[in-house]
Amino acid sequence: MTDHSTPDRIMDAAETLFAEKGFRGTSLRAITTTADVNLAAVNYHFGSKEALIRAVFERKVSPINRERLARLDKLETTGRGCDLDAVLDALYRPAVNRVMEHPEHMHCGPQLLARIHADRSDSLQATFTELFAEVARRFMLALEHCLPDLSAEERAWRFHFLIGIMVHAMTELGRQSRPHASPTGFHGELLRPASVDVFTSRLISFAAAGLRAPAPDTVEKTP
Amino acid sequence: MTDHSTPDRIMDAAETLFAEKGFRGTSLRAITTTADVNLAAVNYHFGSKEALIRAVFERKVSPINRERLARLDKLETTGRGCDLDAVLDALYRPAVNRVMEHPEHMHCGPQLLARIHADRSDSLQATFTELFAEVARRFMLALEHCLPDLSAEERAWRFHFLIGIMVHAMTELGRQSRPHASPTGFHGELLRPASVDVFTSRLISFAAAGLRAPAPDTVEKTP
DNA sequence: GTCTATATCCTGATAGAC
DNA sequence: GTCTATCAGGATATAGAC
């Protein structure tokens, strides 16, 4: 932990604190104190707090998205691009994997992801779009191949449902791993930690069934 | 808009700004300027910024949850407590309704709800738990009646999926209604606004299918 | 209840020695 | 690259006149 370079130490500390207190709720002083580096180091290495946020943002998300695209590529070159379960696996597994493989960071990773999705202030909007654009485009296309009978609008909404499931589930997953708080209170010991495989399967079986559901009537009903 | 009392004006302004800039990214000065009240009024009426956050939080969520419980009550007294689609309607419709019935606030309502779900810092944890505990308990029970064959663990996770779908979908819904930003970029004109009925049906058909999916194998697979 | 004025502290950022 | 010292501004909160 201490053998990292200064920028890495800063980003490690920032990642944890951002997850806990939010981007604007975390001061540079808190970050540099936790990272045990000088206050001026943040501006020296990153230029500004905003730039640091973007860097943390990107470091967290890019590897996951790269792996998603690589897995989708492989599916398509091996002719399994229309296997819905496999496509969902390519979407979900990299995120679940990244989150669960380092248990010591499991409490902050998902929480940070949730904040990334929730906080789309103007200053972060462009970064968000840039980081997820390719993944969104490619997987939307894949869904089009897997579910050709669905209208484009229905498919687009269901894609958003997929993302929502993942973000919220992983947040909850991270929350489970924090011993001091069972925040929502409405689960006893029910939500025990599971393996990456089990958890990914859980997501896929639910999501695939939802995606395959017949489209609802879009005709107005009179109440 | 101007005939509200001072506390109401403060909460209206705070709600909008919290949605846009986050809880900690919004200063009391920004709130009181927008609300056109004196800076000291916040502390006079609410005691502190934290208390204001909780008040806004509660004002936004409580009516929705009250309506959810009322609808569920009615279902159960009329013997439709095991109608999964109806139960989901009771969960989703109040939120969709509240968000879409005031189009002028649609850009901030969902965003605020998303932030509420994402920002579970220690200071807001207790408030969150308190506001959602009863709804979570009651609907978990309802799911148990609707889906008796599912394991308790599987049901608990799927309940979280339900919440994730709603939060993310409504965030996106709110984002659509903002003219100046098509943030994620991966939807052209596909996601047009829909009526409350249409959008609720969309949520229900996806969610119900997911809930009814056979439980995945929870046996470890060797990779 | 509302307002002005202010206290106290913390923020991000930077200048300049080493 | 790292550090100290400091700036200018903004934050919450409050005291006290009206």
CSV table of N, CA, C and O in Angstrom, one decimal, chain B residues 96-211:
chain,number,residue,atom,x,y,z
B,96,VAL,N,-43.7,6.8,-10.4
B,96,VAL,CA,-43.8,7.3,-11.8
B,96,VAL,C,-44.8,8.5,-11.8
B,96,VAL,O,-44.5,9.5,-12.5
B,97,ASN,N,-45.9,8.3,-11.1
B,97,ASN,CA,-46.9,9.3,-11.1
B,97,ASN,C,-46.4,10.6,-10.6
B,97,ASN,O,-46.5,11.7,-11.2
B,98,ARG,N,-45.8,10.6,-9.4
B,98,ARG,CA,-45.3,11.8,-8.8
B,98,ARG,C,-44.3,12.5,-9.7
B,98,ARG,O,-44.2,13.7,-9.7
B,99,VAL,N,-43.5,11.7,-10.4
B,99,VAL,CA,-42.4,12.3,-11.2
B,99,VAL,C,-43.0,12.9,-12.4
B,99,VAL,O,-42.5,14.0,-12.8
B,100,MET,N,-44.0,12.3,-13.0
B,100,MET,CA,-44.4,12.7,-14.3
B,100,MET,C,-45.6,13.7,-14.3
B,100,MET,O,-45.9,14.4,-15.2
B,101,GLU,N,-46.2,13.8,-13.1
B,101,GLU,CA,-47.4,14.7,-13.0
B,101,GLU,C,-47.1,16.2,-13.0
B,101,GLU,O,-47.9,17.0,-13.3
B,102,HIS,N,-45.9,16.5,-12.6
B,102,HIS,CA,-45.4,17.9,-12.6
B,102,HIS,C,-44.3,18.0,-13.6
B,102,HIS,O,-43.1,18.0,-13.2
B,103,PRO,N,-44.6,18.1,-14.9
B,103,PRO,CA,-43.5,18.1,-15.9
B,103,PRO,C,-42.4,19.2,-15.6
B,103,PRO,O,-41.3,19.0,-15.9
B,104,GLU,N,-42.8,20.3,-15.0
B,104,GLU,CA,-41.9,21.3,-14.8
B,104,GLU,C,-40.8,20.9,-13.8
B,104,GLU,O,-39.7,21.5,-13.7
B,105,HIS,N,-41.1,20.0,-12.9
B,105,HIS,CA,-40.1,19.5,-11.9
B,105,HIS,C,-39.5,18.1,-12.3
B,105,HIS,O,-38.8,17.6,-11.6
B,106,MET,N,-39.9,17.7,-13.5
B,106,MET,CA,-39.5,16.3,-13.8
B,106,MET,C,-37.9,16.2,-14.0
B,106,MET,O,-37.4,15.1,-13.8
B,107,HIS,N,-37.3,17.3,-14.2
B,107,HIS,CA,-35.9,17.2,-14.4
B,107,HIS,C,-35.2,17.0,-13.1
B,107,HIS,O,-34.0,16.6,-13.0
B,108,CYS,N,-35.8,17.5,-12.0
B,108,CYS,CA,-35.1,17.4,-10.7
B,108,CYS,C,-35.6,16.2,-9.8
B,108,CYS,O,-34.8,15.7,-9.1
B,109,GLY,N,-36.8,15.9,-9.9
B,109,GLY,CA,-37.4,14.8,-9.1
B,109,GLY,C,-36.6,13.5,-9.2
B,109,GLY,O,-36.1,13.0,-8.1
B,110,PRO,N,-36.5,13.0,-10.3
B,110,PRO,CA,-35.8,11.7,-10.5
B,110,PRO,C,-34.4,11.8,-10.1
B,110,PRO,O,-33.8,10.9,-9.5
B,111,GLN,N,-33.7,12.9,-10.5
B,111,GLN,CA,-32.3,13.0,-10.2
B,111,GLN,C,-32.1,13.1,-8.7
B,111,GLN,O,-31.2,12.5,-8.1
B,112,LEU,N,-33.0,13.7,-8.0
B,112,LEU,CA,-32.9,13.8,-6.5
B,112,LEU,C,-33.1,12.4,-5.9
B,112,LEU,O,-32.4,12.0,-5.0
B,113,LEU,N,-34.1,11.7,-6.4
B,113,LEU,CA,-34.3,10.3,-5.9
B,113,LEU,C,-33.1,9.5,-6.1
B,113,LEU,O,-32.6,8.7,-5.3
B,114,ALA,N,-32.4,9.6,-7.3
B,114,ALA,CA,-31.2,8.8,-7.6
B,114,ALA,C,-30.1,9.2,-6.6
B,114,ALA,O,-29.4,8.3,-6.1
B,115,ARG,N,-30.0,10.5,-6.3
B,115,ARG,CA,-29.0,10.9,-5.3
B,115,ARG,C,-29.3,10.4,-3.9
B,115,ARG,O,-28.4,10.0,-3.2
B,116,ILE,N,-30.6,10.4,-3.6
B,116,ILE,CA,-30.9,9.8,-2.3
B,116,ILE,C,-30.5,8.4,-2.2
B,116,ILE,O,-30.0,8.0,-1.1
B,117,HIS,N,-30.7,7.6,-3.2
B,117,HIS,CA,-30.3,6.2,-3.2
B,117,HIS,C,-28.8,6.0,-3.2
B,117,HIS,O,-28.3,5.1,-2.6
B,118,ALA,N,-28.1,6.9,-3.9
B,118,ALA,CA,-26.7,6.8,-4.1
B,118,ALA,C,-25.9,7.3,-2.8
B,118,ALA,O,-24.9,6.7,-2.4
B,119,ASP,N,-26.4,8.4,-2.3
B,119,ASP,CA,-25.7,9.0,-1.2
B,119,ASP,C,-26.1,8.5,0.2
B,119,ASP,O,-27.0,9.0,0.8
B,120,ARG,N,-25.5,7.4,0.6
B,120,ARG,CA,-25.8,6.9,1.9
B,120,ARG,C,-24.6,7.1,2.8
B,120,ARG,O,-24.1,6.2,3.4
B,121,SER,N,-24.3,8.4,2.9
B,121,SER,CA,-23.2,8.7,3.9
B,121,SER,C,-23.8,8.5,5.3
B,121,SER,O,-25.0,8.4,5.5
B,122,ASP,N,-22.9,8.4,6.3
B,122,ASP,CA,-23.4,8.1,7.6
B,122,ASP,C,-24.5,9.0,8.1
B,122,ASP,O,-25.4,8.6,8.8
B,123,SER,N,-24.4,10.3,7.7
B,123,SER,CA,-25.3,11.3,8.2
B,123,SER,C,-26.7,11.1,7.6
B,123,SER,O,-27.7,11.5,8.2
B,124,LEU,N,-26.8,10.4,6.5
B,124,LEU,CA,-28.2,10.2,5.9
B,124,LEU,C,-28.7,8.8,6.0
B,124,LEU,O,-29.8,8.5,5.7
B,125,GLN,N,-27.8,7.9,6.4
B,125,GLN,CA,-28.1,6.5,6.5
B,125,GLN,C,-29.4,6.2,7.3
B,125,GLN,O,-30.3,5.6,6.9
B,126,ALA,N,-29.4,6.8,8.5
B,126,ALA,CA,-30.5,6.5,9.4
B,126,ALA,C,-31.8,7.0,8.8
B,126,ALA,O,-32.9,6.4,8.9
B,127,THR,N,-31.8,8.2,8.2
B,127,THR,CA,-33.0,8.8,7.6
B,127,THR,C,-33.5,7.9,6.5
B,127,THR,O,-34.7,7.6,6.4
B,128,PHE,N,-32.5,7.4,5.7
B,128,PHE,CA,-32.9,6.6,4.6
B,128,PHE,C,-33.6,5.3,5.1
B,128,PHE,O,-34.7,4.9,4.6
B,129,THR,N,-33.0,4.7,6.0
B,129,THR,CA,-33.5,3.4,6.6
B,129,THR,C,-34.9,3.6,7.1
B,129,THR,O,-35.9,2.9,6.8
B,130,GLU,N,-35.1,4.7,7.9
B,130,GLU,CA,-36.4,5.0,8.5
B,130,GLU,C,-37.5,5.2,7.4
B,130,GLU,O,-38.6,4.7,7.5
B,131,LEU,N,-37.1,5.9,6.3
B,131,LEU,CA,-38.1,6.3,5.4
B,131,LEU,C,-38.6,5.1,4.5
B,131,LEU,O,-39.7,5.1,4.0
B,132,PHE,N,-37.7,4.1,4.3
B,132,PHE,CA,-38.0,3.1,3.4
B,132,PHE,C,-38.3,1.7,4.1
B,132,PHE,O,-38.7,0.8,3.5
B,133,ALA,N,-38.1,1.7,5.4
B,133,ALA,CA,-38.1,0.4,6.1
B,133,ALA,C,-39.5,-0.3,5.9
B,133,ALA,O,-39.6,-1.4,5.6
B,134,GLU,N,-40.6,0.5,6.2
B,134,GLU,CA,-41.9,-0.1,6.1
B,134,GLU,C,-42.3,-0.6,4.7
B,134,GLU,O,-42.8,-1.7,4.6
B,135,VAL,N,-42.0,0.3,3.7
B,135,VAL,CA,-42.3,-0.1,2.4
B,135,VAL,C,-41.5,-1.4,2.0
B,135,VAL,O,-42.0,-2.3,1.4
B,136,ALA,N,-40.2,-1.4,2.4
B,136,ALA,CA,-39.4,-2.6,2.1
B,136,ALA,C,-40.0,-3.8,2.7
B,136,ALA,O,-40.1,-4.9,2.1
B,137,ARG,N,-40.3,-3.7,4.0
B,137,ARG,CA,-40.8,-4.9,4.7
B,137,ARG,C,-42.1,-5.4,4.1
B,137,ARG,O,-42.3,-6.6,3.8
B,138,ARG,N,-43.0,-4.5,3.9
B,138,ARG,CA,-44.3,-4.9,3.3
B,138,ARG,C,-44.3,-5.5,1.9
B,138,ARG,O,-44.9,-6.5,1.6
B,139,PHE,N,-43.5,-4.9,1.1
B,139,PHE,CA,-43.4,-5.4,-0.3
B,139,PHE,C,-42.6,-6.7,-0.3
B,139,PHE,O,-42.8,-7.6,-1.2
B,140,MET,N,-41.6,-6.8,0.6
B,140,MET,CA,-40.9,-8.1,0.6
B,140,MET,C,-41.9,-9.2,1.0
B,140,MET,O,-41.8,-10.3,0.5
B,141,LEU,N,-42.7,-8.9,2.0
B,141,LEU,CA,-43.8,-9.9,2.4
B,141,LEU,C,-44.7,-10.2,1.2
B,141,LEU,O,-45.0,-11.4,1.0
B,142,ALA,N,-45.1,-9.2,0.5
B,142,ALA,CA,-46.0,-9.4,-0.7
B,142,ALA,C,-45.3,-10.3,-1.7
B,142,ALA,O,-45.9,-11.3,-2.2
B,143,LEU,N,-44.0,-10.1,-1.9
B,143,LEU,CA,-43.3,-10.9,-2.9
B,143,LEU,C,-43.2,-12.4,-2.4
B,143,LEU,O,-43.3,-13.3,-3.2
B,144,GLU,N,-43.1,-12.5,-1.1
B,144,GLU,CA,-43.1,-13.9,-0.5
B,144,GLU,C,-44.4,-14.6,-0.8
B,144,GLU,O,-44.4,-15.8,-1.1
B,145,HIS,N,-45.5,-13.8,-0.8
B,145,HIS,CA,-46.8,-14.5,-1.1
B,145,HIS,C,-46.9,-14.8,-2.6
B,145,HIS,O,-47.5,-15.8,-3.0
B,146,CYS,N,-46.4,-13.8,-3.4
B,146,CYS,CA,-46.5,-14.0,-4.8
B,146,CYS,C,-45.6,-15.1,-5.4
B,146,CYS,O,-45.9,-15.7,-6.4
B,147,LEU,N,-44.5,-15.2,-4.8
B,147,LEU,CA,-43.4,-16.1,-5.3
B,147,LEU,C,-42.9,-17.1,-4.2
B,147,LEU,O,-41.8,-17.0,-3.8
B,148,PRO,N,-43.8,-17.9,-3.8
B,148,PRO,CA,-43.5,-18.8,-2.6
B,148,PRO,C,-42.4,-19.8,-2.9
B,148,PRO,O,-41.7,-20.3,-2.0
B,149,ASP,N,-42.2,-20.1,-4.2
B,149,ASP,CA,-41.2,-21.1,-4.5
B,149,ASP,C,-39.7,-20.6,-4.5
B,149,ASP,O,-38.8,-21.4,-4.6
B,150,LEU,N,-39.6,-19.3,-4.5
B,150,LEU,CA,-38.3,-18.7,-4.6
B,150,LEU,C,-37.6,-18.8,-3.2
B,150,LEU,O,-38.3,-18.6,-2.2
B,151,SER,N,-36.3,-19.0,-3.1
B,151,SER,CA,-35.7,-19.0,-1.8
B,151,SER,C,-35.7,-17.6,-1.3
B,151,SER,O,-35.8,-16.6,-2.0
B,152,ALA,N,-35.6,-17.4,0.0
B,152,ALA,CA,-35.7,-16.1,0.6
B,152,ALA,C,-34.5,-15.2,0.1
B,152,ALA,O,-34.7,-14.1,-0.1
B,153,GLU,N,-33.4,-15.9,-0.1
B,153,GLU,CA,-32.2,-15.1,-0.5
B,153,GLU,C,-32.4,-14.6,-1.9
B,153,GLU,O,-32.2,-13.4,-2.2
B,154,GLU,N,-32.9,-15.5,-2.8
B,154,GLU,CA,-33.1,-15.1,-4.2
B,154,GLU,C,-34.2,-14.0,-4.2
B,154,GLU,O,-34.0,-13.0,-5.0
B,155,ARG,N,-35.2,-14.1,-3.4
B,155,ARG,CA,-36.3,-13.1,-3.4
B,155,ARG,C,-35.7,-11.7,-2.9
B,155,ARG,O,-36.1,-10.7,-3.5
B,156,ALA,N,-34.9,-11.8,-1.9
B,156,ALA,CA,-34.3,-10.5,-1.4
B,156,ALA,C,-33.5,-9.8,-2.5
B,156,ALA,O,-33.6,-8.6,-2.7
B,157,TRP,N,-32.7,-10.6,-3.2
B,157,TRP,CA,-31.9,-10.0,-4.2
B,157,TRP,C,-32.8,-9.4,-5.4
B,157,TRP,O,-32.5,-8.3,-5.9
B,158,ARG,N,-33.8,-10.2,-5.7
B,158,ARG,CA,-34.6,-9.7,-6.8
B,158,ARG,C,-35.4,-8.5,-6.4
B,158,ARG,O,-35.7,-7.6,-7.2
B,159,PHE,N,-35.7,-8.4,-5.1
B,159,PHE,CA,-36.3,-7.1,-4.7
B,159,PHE,C,-35.4,-5.9,-4.9
B,159,PHE,O,-35.8,-4.9,-5.3
B,160,HIS,N,-34.1,-6.1,-4.6
B,160,HIS,CA,-33.1,-5.1,-4.9
B,160,HIS,C,-33.1,-4.7,-6.4
B,160,HIS,O,-32.9,-3.6,-6.8
B,161,PHE,N,-33.2,-5.8,-7.2
B,161,PHE,CA,-33.2,-5.5,-8.7
B,161,PHE,C,-34.4,-4.6,-9.0
B,161,PHE,O,-34.3,-3.7,-9.9
B,162,LEU,N,-35.5,-4.9,-8.4
B,162,LEU,CA,-36.7,-4.1,-8.7
B,162,LEU,C,-36.5,-2.6,-8.4
B,162,LEU,O,-36.8,-1.7,-9.2
B,163,ILE,N,-35.8,-2.3,-7.2
B,163,ILE,CA,-35.5,-1.0,-6.9
B,163,ILE,C,-34.5,-0.4,-7.9
B,163,ILE,O,-34.7,0.8,-8.3
B,164,GLY,N,-33.5,-1.1,-8.2
B,164,GLY,CA,-32.5,-0.6,-9.2
B,164,GLY,C,-33.1,-0.2,-10.5
B,164,GLY,O,-32.8,0.8,-11.1
B,165,ILE,N,-34.0,-1.1,-11.0
B,165,ILE,CA,-34.7,-0.8,-12.3
B,165,ILE,C,-35.4,0.6,-12.2
B,165,ILE,O,-35.3,1.4,-13.0
B,166,MET,N,-36.1,0.7,-11.1
B,166,MET,CA,-37.0,2.0,-10.9
B,166,MET,C,-36.1,3.2,-10.8
B,166,MET,O,-36.3,4.2,-11.5
B,167,VAL,N,-35.1,3.1,-10.0
B,167,VAL,CA,-34.3,4.3,-9.7
B,167,VAL,C,-33.6,4.7,-11.0
B,167,VAL,O,-33.6,5.9,-11.4
B,168,HIS,N,-33.0,3.8,-11.7
B,168,HIS,CA,-32.2,4.1,-12.9
B,168,HIS,C,-33.2,4.6,-14.0
B,168,HIS,O,-32.9,5.5,-14.7
B,169,ALA,N,-34.3,3.9,-14.1
B,169,ALA,CA,-35.2,4.3,-15.2
B,169,ALA,C,-35.8,5.7,-15.0
B,169,ALA,O,-35.8,6.5,-15.9
B,170,MET,N,-36.1,6.0,-13.7
B,170,MET,CA,-36.6,7.3,-13.5
B,170,MET,C,-35.6,8.4,-13.7
B,170,MET,O,-35.9,9.5,-14.1
B,171,THR,N,-34.3,8.1,-13.3
B,171,THR,CA,-33.3,9.0,-13.6
B,171,THR,C,-33.2,9.3,-15.0
B,171,THR,O,-33.1,10.5,-15.5
B,172,GLU,N,-33.2,8.3,-15.8
B,172,GLU,CA,-33.1,8.5,-17.3
B,172,GLU,C,-34.3,9.2,-17.8
B,172,GLU,O,-34.2,10.1,-18.7
B,173,LEU,N,-35.5,8.9,-17.2
B,173,LEU,CA,-36.7,9.6,-17.6
B,173,LEU,C,-36.6,11.1,-17.4
B,173,LEU,O,-36.9,11.9,-18.2
B,174,GLY,N,-36.0,11.4,-16.2
B,174,GLY,CA,-35.8,12.8,-15.9
B,174,GLY,C,-34.8,13.5,-16.8
B,174,GLY,O,-35.0,14.6,-17.2
B,175,ARG,N,-33.8,12.7,-17.2
B,175,ARG,CA,-32.8,13.3,-18.1
B,175,ARG,C,-33.3,13.5,-19.5
B,175,ARG,O,-32.9,14.5,-20.1
B,176,GLN,N,-34.2,12.7,-19.9
B,176,GLN,CA,-34.8,12.9,-21.2
B,176,GLN,C,-35.5,14.2,-21.3
B,176,GLN,O,-35.5,14.9,-22.4
B,177,SER,N,-36.1,14.6,-20.2
B,177,SER,CA,-36.9,15.8,-20.2
B,177,SER,C,-36.1,17.1,-20.2
B,177,SER,O,-36.6,18.2,-20.3
B,178,ARG,N,-34.8,16.9,-20.0
B,178,ARG,CA,-34.0,18.1,-20.0
B,178,ARG,C,-33.5,18.4,-21.4
B,178,ARG,O,-32.8,17.5,-22.0
B,179,PRO,N,-33.9,19.5,-22.0
B,179,PRO,CA,-33.6,19.7,-23.4
B,179,PRO,C,-32.1,19.9,-23.7
B,179,PRO,O,-31.7,19.4,-24.8
B,180,HIS,N,-31.4,20.4,-22.8
B,180,HIS,CA,-30.0,20.8,-23.1
B,180,HIS,C,-29.0,19.7,-23.1
B,180,HIS,O,-27.9,19.9,-23.5
B,181,ALA,N,-29.4,18.5,-22.6
B,181,ALA,CA,-28.4,17.5,-22.6
B,181,ALA,C,-28.9,16.1,-22.9
B,181,ALA,O,-29.9,15.7,-22.3
B,182,SER,N,-28.3,15.5,-23.9
B,182,SER,CA,-28.6,14.1,-24.1
B,182,SER,C,-27.4,13.3,-23.7
B,182,SER,O,-26.6,12.9,-24.5
B,183,PRO,N,-27.3,13.1,-22.4
B,183,PRO,CA,-26.0,12.9,-21.8
B,183,PRO,C,-25.3,11.6,-22.2
B,183,PRO,O,-24.1,11.6,-22.6
B,184,THR,N,-26.0,10.5,-22.1
B,184,THR,CA,-25.4,9.2,-22.4
B,184,THR,C,-25.1,9.1,-23.9
B,184,THR,O,-24.3,8.3,-24.3
B,185,GLY,N,-25.9,9.8,-24.7
B,185,GLY,CA,-25.6,9.9,-26.1
B,185,GLY,C,-26.1,8.6,-26.9
B,185,GLY,O,-26.1,8.7,-28.1
B,186,PHE,N,-26.3,7.5,-26.2
B,186,PHE,CA,-26.6,6.3,-26.9
B,186,PHE,C,-28.1,6.1,-27.2
B,186,PHE,O,-28.5,5.0,-27.6
B,187,HIS,N,-28.8,7.1,-27.1
B,187,HIS,CA,-30.2,7.0,-27.6
B,187,HIS,C,-30.5,8.2,-28.4
B,187,HIS,O,-30.2,9.4,-28.0
B,188,GLY,N,-31.0,8.0,-29.6
B,188,GLY,CA,-31.3,9.2,-30.4
B,188,GLY,C,-32.6,9.8,-29.9
B,188,GLY,O,-32.6,10.4,-28.8
B,189,GLU,N,-33.6,9.6,-30.7
B,189,GLU,CA,-34.9,10.1,-30.3
B,189,GLU,C,-35.8,9.0,-29.8
B,189,GLU,O,-37.0,9.0,-29.8
B,190,LEU,N,-35.1,7.9,-29.4
B,190,LEU,CA,-35.8,6.7,-29.1
B,190,LEU,C,-36.7,6.8,-27.9
B,190,LEU,O,-37.8,6.3,-27.8
B,191,LEU,N,-36.1,7.4,-26.9
B,191,LEU,CA,-36.8,7.4,-25.6
B,191,LEU,C,-37.7,8.6,-25.4
B,191,LEU,O,-37.4,9.5,-24.6
B,192,ARG,N,-38.7,8.6,-26.1
B,192,ARG,CA,-39.7,9.7,-26.0
B,192,ARG,C,-40.4,9.6,-24.7
B,192,ARG,O,-40.6,8.5,-24.2
B,193,PRO,N,-40.9,10.7,-24.2
B,193,PRO,CA,-41.7,10.7,-23.0
B,193,PRO,C,-43.0,9.9,-23.3
B,193,PRO,O,-43.5,9.8,-24.4
B,194,ALA,N,-43.4,9.2,-22.3
B,194,ALA,CA,-44.6,8.4,-22.4
B,194,ALA,C,-45.6,8.8,-21.3
B,194,ALA,O,-45.2,9.5,-20.4
B,195,SER,N,-46.7,8.2,-21.3
B,195,SER,CA,-47.7,8.5,-20.3
B,195,SER,C,-47.3,7.7,-19.0
B,195,SER,O,-46.5,6.8,-19.1
B,196,VAL,N,-47.9,8.0,-17.9
B,196,VAL,CA,-47.7,7.3,-16.7
B,196,VAL,C,-48.0,5.8,-16.9
B,196,VAL,O,-47.3,4.9,-16.5
B,197,ASP,N,-49.1,5.6,-17.5
B,197,ASP,CA,-49.6,4.2,-17.7
B,197,ASP,C,-48.6,3.4,-18.6
B,197,ASP,O,-48.2,2.3,-18.2
B,198,VAL,N,-48.1,4.0,-19.7
B,198,VAL,CA,-47.2,3.3,-20.5
B,198,VAL,C,-45.9,3.0,-19.8
B,198,VAL,O,-45.4,1.9,-19.9
B,199,PHE,N,-45.4,4.0,-19.2
B,199,PHE,CA,-44.1,3.8,-18.5
B,199,PHE,C,-44.2,2.8,-17.4
B,199,PHE,O,-43.3,2.0,-17.2
B,200,THR,N,-45.3,2.9,-16.6
B,200,THR,CA,-45.4,1.9,-15.6
B,200,THR,C,-45.6,0.5,-16.1
B,200,THR,O,-45.0,-0.4,-15.6
B,201,SER,N,-46.3,0.3,-17.2
B,201,SER,CA,-46.4,-1.0,-17.8
B,201,SER,C,-45.1,-1.5,-18.3
B,201,SER,O,-44.8,-2.7,-18.2
B,202,ARG,N,-44.3,-0.6,-18.8
B,202,ARG,CA,-43.0,-1.0,-19.2
B,202,ARG,C,-42.1,-1.6,-18.1
B,202,ARG,O,-41.5,-2.6,-18.2
B,203,LEU,N,-42.2,-0.9,-17.0
B,203,LEU,CA,-41.5,-1.4,-15.8
B,203,LEU,C,-42.0,-2.7,-15.3
B,203,LEU,O,-41.2,-3.6,-15.1
B,204,ILE,N,-43.3,-2.8,-15.3
B,204,ILE,CA,-43.9,-4.0,-14.7
B,204,ILE,C,-43.7,-5.2,-15.6
B,204,ILE,O,-43.3,-6.3,-15.1
B,205,SER,N,-43.8,-5.1,-16.9
B,205,SER,CA,-43.7,-6.2,-17.7
B,205,SER,C,-42.2,-6.8,-17.6
B,205,SER,O,-42.0,-8.0,-17.6
B,206,PHE,N,-41.3,-5.9,-17.6
B,206,PHE,CA,-39.9,-6.3,-17.5
B,206,PHE,C,-39.7,-7.0,-16.1
B,206,PHE,O,-39.1,-8.1,-16.0
B,207,ALA,N,-40.1,-6.3,-15.1
B,207,ALA,CA,-39.8,-6.7,-13.7
B,207,ALA,C,-40.5,-8.0,-13.4
B,207,ALA,O,-39.9,-8.9,-12.8
B,208,ALA,N,-41.8,-8.1,-13.8
B,208,ALA,CA,-42.5,-9.3,-13.5
B,208,ALA,C,-41.9,-10.6,-14.1
B,208,ALA,O,-41.8,-11.6,-13.5
B,209,ALA,N,-41.5,-10.4,-15.4
B,209,ALA,CA,-40.8,-11.5,-16.0
B,209,ALA,C,-39.5,-11.9,-15.3
B,209,ALA,O,-39.2,-13.1,-15.2
B,210,GLY,N,-38.7,-10.9,-14.9
B,210,GLY,CA,-37.5,-11.2,-14.2
B,210,GLY,C,-37.8,-11.9,-12.9
B,210,GLY,O,-37.1,-12.9,-12.5
B,211,LEU,N,-38.8,-11.5,-12.2
B,211,LEU,CA,-39.1,-12.1,-10.9
B,211,LEU,C,-39.6,-13.5,-11.0
B,211,LEU,O,-39.3,-14.4,-10.2
